[in-house]
């Protein structure tokens, strides 16, 4: 059941990325280009996502357990360390260069093209390297 | 290249992303952070319990465009902005940074901010700033790609 739920959620998530325009690196990079062809659309993606997730999480926080698992895996860390800030800073550079964050990168794989395959393959290597540090 | 300002579609798409995040927590009890889910498919993070749903989630992401095309008859715009030589460099940096910082736009930007997590607020602020600076340098200092 966990995997079936995850498959459907992945599909819904990807559909949201498509509708919102997050799968278009040109649009993402234009959002980040305040002094050029600025397209503020992606701010609305963030607002829309939080407008649903924040109240949704609030409801779930009062529940004992999820439907298909024994407990909720809410993150517990609260420390602000160098890995968090350094990692986020590095991630932002990559996001700016390619206009792709990990979710859209995987979604765009099925649209084909050598470029996205190169991006995703390198991204997976980057994850492995960071997690082994 | 100019792209059209789409506040309503983007808000609606964002709400669909939010729905997915809430559903993943309601069903499997998991944060919908894509870089975290990817890390569960790769060494050293992989394990027997998390691997199958993580793989299923990624397959769902990959099937979204074919399904969208089947329903609407259109392919979404996916215009690459980086040259072929730069894409693997960008991918490596993106994956490395997201895994080191324990999250990306989905895990920190959507799920973390919705939990009002200080870590995620700081991470999101940080990657937004470096992304803005990177695109500024790329397009207005080095120039050429815009």
Coordinates of C-alpha atoms in Angstrom, one line a residue:
Chain A
X1 CA 0.0 0.0 0.0
X2 CA 2.9 2.4 0.8
X3 CA 4.3 2.0 -2.7
X4 CA 0.9 2.4 -4.4
X5 CA 0.2 5.6 -2.4
X6 CA 3.7 6.9 -3.2
X7 CA 3.2 6.2 -6.9
X8 CA -0.1 8.2 -6.9
X9 CA 1.4 11.0 -4.9
X10 CA 4.4 11.2 -7.2
X11 CA 2.0 11.5 -10.2
X12 CA 0.0 14.2 -8.4
X13 CA 3.2 16.0 -7.4
X14 CA 4.5 15.8 -11.0
X15 CA 1.2 17.1 -12.4
X16 CA 1.5 20.1 -10.0
X17 CA 5.0 20.8 -11.2
X18 CA 3.7 20.7 -14.9
X19 CA 0.7 22.9 -14.2
X20 CA 2.7 25.4 -12.2
X21 CA 5.5 25.8 -14.9
X22 CA 8.2 24.5 -12.6
X23 CA 9.2 21.9 -15.3
X24 CA 10.2 24.7 -17.6
X25 CA 13.8 25.7 -16.8
X26 CA 13.4 28.9 -18.8
X27 CA 10.5 30.0 -16.6
X28 CA 12.4 29.1 -13.4
X29 CA 15.5 31.0 -14.5
X30 CA 13.3 34.0 -15.4
X31 CA 11.9 33.9 -11.9
X32 CA 15.4 34.2 -10.6
X33 CA 16.3 37.0 -13.0
X34 CA 14.8 40.0 -11.2
X35 CA 16.8 42.5 -13.2
X36 CA 16.0 40.9 -16.6
X37 CA 13.0 39.0 -18.0
X38 CA 11.5 38.7 -14.6
X39 CA 8.6 36.3 -14.4
X40 CA 7.3 36.3 -10.8
X41 CA 5.0 33.2 -11.4
X42 CA 7.0 30.9 -9.2
X43 CA 6.3 33.0 -6.1
X44 CA 2.7 32.0 -6.7
X45 CA 3.7 28.3 -6.8
X46 CA 5.2 28.6 -3.4
X47 CA 2.2 30.5 -2.0
X48 CA -0.3 27.9 -3.5
X49 CA 1.7 25.0 -2.2
X50 CA 2.1 26.4 1.4
X51 CA -1.6 27.5 1.4
X52 CA -2.5 23.8 1.1
X53 CA 0.3 22.1 3.0
X54 CA 0.3 24.4 6.1
X55 CA -3.3 23.7 7.1
X56 CA -3.0 20.1 5.9
X57 CA 0.0 19.4 8.1
X58 CA -1.8 21.2 11.0
X59 CA -4.7 18.7 10.8
X60 CA -2.3 15.7 10.5
X61 CA -0.2 16.9 13.5
X62 CA -3.2 16.1 15.7
X63 CA -3.5 12.6 14.5
X64 CA -1.8 9.5 16.0
X65 CA -0.5 7.8 12.8
X66 CA -0.7 7.8 9.0
X67 CA -3.0 5.5 7.1
X68 CA -0.3 3.0 5.9
X69 CA 2.4 3.2 8.4
X70 CA 3.0 2.9 12.2
X71 CA 4.0 6.6 12.8
X72 CA 4.5 10.0 11.2
X73 CA 8.1 10.8 10.3
X74 CA 8.1 14.5 11.2
X75 CA 11.6 16.0 11.1
X76 CA 12.9 16.7 14.6
X77 CA 16.1 18.7 14.0
X78 CA 16.2 22.4 15.0
X79 CA 19.9 23.2 14.8
X80 CA 21.3 25.6 12.2
X81 CA 24.6 24.1 11.2
X82 CA 27.1 24.7 8.5
X83 CA 26.0 21.7 6.4
X84 CA 22.4 23.1 6.2
X85 CA 23.5 26.6 5.2
X86 CA 26.4 25.6 3.0
X87 CA 24.4 22.9 1.3
X88 CA 21.5 25.3 0.7
X89 CA 23.9 27.9 -0.7
X90 CA 25.5 25.3 -3.1
X91 CA 22.1 24.0 -4.1
X92 CA 21.0 27.6 -5.0
X93 CA 23.9 27.9 -7.4
X94 CA 23.0 24.7 -9.2
X95 CA 19.4 25.7 -9.3
X96 CA 20.3 29.0 -10.8
X97 CA 22.6 27.5 -13.4
X98 CA 20.3 24.8 -14.7
X99 CA 16.8 26.2 -13.8
X100 CA 16.0 22.7 -12.5
X101 CA 15.5 21.5 -8.9
X102 CA 15.4 17.7 -8.2
X103 CA 11.6 17.2 -8.6
X104 CA 11.2 18.9 -11.9
X105 CA 14.5 17.3 -13.1
X106 CA 13.0 13.8 -12.6
X107 CA 9.7 14.8 -14.1
X108 CA 11.3 16.3 -17.3
X109 CA 13.2 13.0 -17.8
X110 CA 10.2 11.6 -19.7
X111 CA 10.2 14.6 -22.1
X112 CA 13.5 13.2 -23.3
X113 CA 16.7 14.8 -24.6
X114 CA 20.3 14.2 -23.8
X115 CA 20.6 17.4 -21.6
X116 CA 18.2 16.2 -18.9
X117 CA 19.7 12.8 -18.8
X118 CA 23.1 14.3 -18.2
X119 CA 21.7 16.6 -15.6
X120 CA 19.9 13.9 -13.6
X121 CA 22.8 11.4 -13.8
X122 CA 25.2 14.1 -12.4
X123 CA 22.6 15.1 -9.8
X124 CA 22.4 11.5 -8.5
X125 CA 26.3 11.4 -8.3
X126 CA 26.1 14.7 -6.4
X127 CA 23.6 13.2 -3.9
X128 CA 25.8 10.1 -3.3
X129 CA 29.0 12.2 -2.8
X130 CA 27.3 14.5 -0.3
X131 CA 25.7 11.7 1.7
X132 CA 29.1 10.0 2.0
X133 CA 30.8 13.0 3.4
Chain B
X1 CA 13.8 34.5 -23.6
X2 CA 10.6 35.9 -22.1
X3 CA 8.1 33.6 -20.4
X4 CA 4.5 34.5 -19.7
X5 CA 3.4 35.6 -16.2
X6 CA 0.9 32.9 -15.1
X7 CA -0.1 33.7 -11.5
X8 CA -3.4 31.7 -11.5
X9 CA -2.0 28.6 -13.2
X10 CA 1.1 28.7 -11.0
X11 CA -0.9 29.2 -7.8
X12 CA -3.2 26.2 -8.8
X13 CA -0.2 24.0 -9.7
X14 CA 1.4 25.0 -6.4
X15 CA -1.8 23.9 -4.6
X16 CA -1.7 20.5 -6.4
X17 CA 1.9 20.2 -5.2
X18 CA 0.7 21.0 -1.7
X19 CA -2.0 18.4 -2.0
X20 CA 0.6 15.8 -2.9
X21 CA 2.7 16.8 0.1
X22 CA -0.3 16.5 2.5
X23 CA -1.3 13.1 1.0
X24 CA 2.2 11.6 1.4
X25 CA 2.2 12.6 5.1
X26 CA -1.4 11.3 5.5
X27 CA -0.7 7.9 3.9
X28 CA 2.9 7.1 4.5
X29 CA 3.8 9.6 7.2
X30 CA 6.6 11.0 5.0
X31 CA 7.9 14.5 4.0
X32 CA 7.5 15.1 0.3
X33 CA 11.1 16.2 -0.2
X34 CA 12.4 15.0 -3.5
X35 CA 16.1 15.1 -2.7
X36 CA 15.5 13.2 0.5
X37 CA 13.4 10.6 -1.5
X38 CA 16.2 10.3 -4.1
X39 CA 18.7 9.7 -1.2
X40 CA 16.7 6.7 -0.1
X41 CA 17.4 5.1 -3.5
X42 CA 21.1 5.5 -3.4
X43 CA 24.0 4.5 -1.1
X44 CA 24.4 5.0 1.8
X45 CA 20.8 5.9 2.4
X46 CA 19.0 3.0 0.8
X47 CA 17.3 0.3 2.9
X48 CA 14.7 -2.4 2.3
X49 CA 11.8 -0.5 3.9
X50 CA 12.1 2.9 2.2
X51 CA 13.4 1.8 -1.2
X52 CA 10.1 0.5 -2.8
X53 CA 7.9 3.6 -1.9
X54 CA 10.7 6.0 -2.8
X55 CA 11.1 4.3 -6.2
X56 CA 7.3 4.3 -6.7
X57 CA 7.3 8.1 -6.0
X58 CA 10.0 8.7 -8.5
X59 CA 8.2 6.6 -11.1
X60 CA 5.1 8.7 -10.5
X61 CA 7.1 11.9 -11.1
X62 CA 8.4 10.5 -14.4
X63 CA 5.0 9.3 -15.6
X64 CA 3.4 12.7 -14.9
X65 CA 4.3 14.2 -18.3
X66 CA 3.2 11.1 -20.4
X67 CA -0.1 11.1 -18.4
X68 CA -0.6 14.9 -18.8
X69 CA 0.0 14.5 -22.6
X70 CA -2.5 11.6 -22.8
X71 CA -5.2 13.7 -21.1
X72 CA -4.6 17.1 -22.6
X73 CA -2.9 16.3 -25.9
X74 CA -0.1 18.8 -25.1
X75 CA 3.4 18.5 -24.0
X76 CA 4.4 21.1 -21.3
X77 CA 7.1 23.5 -22.2
X78 CA 10.5 22.3 -20.9
X79 CA 13.0 24.7 -22.4
X80 CA 16.5 24.0 -21.3
X81 CA 18.5 27.1 -20.5
X82 CA 22.0 25.7 -19.9
X83 CA 24.4 24.4 -22.6
X84 CA 25.0 20.7 -22.8
X85 CA 28.4 21.0 -21.2
X86 CA 27.0 23.0 -18.3
X87 CA 24.0 20.7 -17.5
X88 CA 26.0 17.9 -15.8
X89 CA 27.9 20.6 -13.8
X90 CA 24.6 22.2 -12.7
X91 CA 23.2 18.7 -11.9
X92 CA 26.2 17.8 -9.8
X93 CA 26.0 21.0 -7.8
X94 CA 22.2 20.8 -7.5
X95 CA 22.3 17.2 -6.2
X96 CA 25.3 17.8 -3.9
X97 CA 24.0 20.9 -2.3
X98 CA 20.5 19.5 -1.8
X99 CA 21.8 16.4 -0.2
X100 CA 24.3 18.3 2.0
X101 CA 21.7 20.8 3.1
X102 CA 19.1 18.0 3.7
X103 CA 16.5 19.3 1.3
X104 CA 15.6 21.3 -1.7
X105 CA 12.7 23.4 -3.0
X106 CA 10.2 20.7 -2.0
X107 CA 11.5 19.5 1.3
X108 CA 12.6 22.9 2.7
X109 CA 10.7 25.3 0.5
X110 CA 7.2 23.7 0.7
X111 CA 7.1 21.1 3.5
X112 CA 9.6 22.8 5.9
X113 CA 8.1 26.2 5.6
X114 CA 4.6 24.7 6.1
X115 CA 5.9 23.2 9.4
X116 CA 7.3 26.6 10.3
X117 CA 10.7 25.0 10.7
X118 CA 13.5 27.5 11.4
X119 CA 16.0 25.2 9.6
X120 CA 13.9 25.2 6.4
X121 CA 13.2 29.0 6.5
X122 CA 17.0 29.6 6.8
X123 CA 17.7 27.0 4.0
X124 CA 15.1 28.5 1.7
X125 CA 16.3 32.0 2.2
X126 CA 19.9 30.9 1.6
X127 CA 19.2 29.0 -1.7
X128 CA 17.0 31.8 -3.0
X129 CA 19.7 34.3 -2.5
X130 CA 22.5 32.3 -4.1
X131 CA 20.2 31.4 -7.0
X132 CA 19.3 35.0 -7.6
X133 CA 23.0 35.9 -7.5
X134 CA 24.0 33.0 -9.8
X135 CA 21.4 34.1 -12.4
X136 CA 22.4 37.7 -12.1
X137 CA 26.1 36.8 -12.7
X138 CA 25.1 34.4 -15.5
X139 CA 22.9 36.8 -17.4
X140 CA 24.1 40.3 -16.6
X141 CA 27.8 40.0 -15.8
X142 CA 29.0 37.1 -17.9
X143 CA 26.1 37.7 -20.2
X144 CA 25.0 35.9 -23.4
X145 CA 22.4 33.3 -22.5
X146 CA 19.5 35.7 -21.9

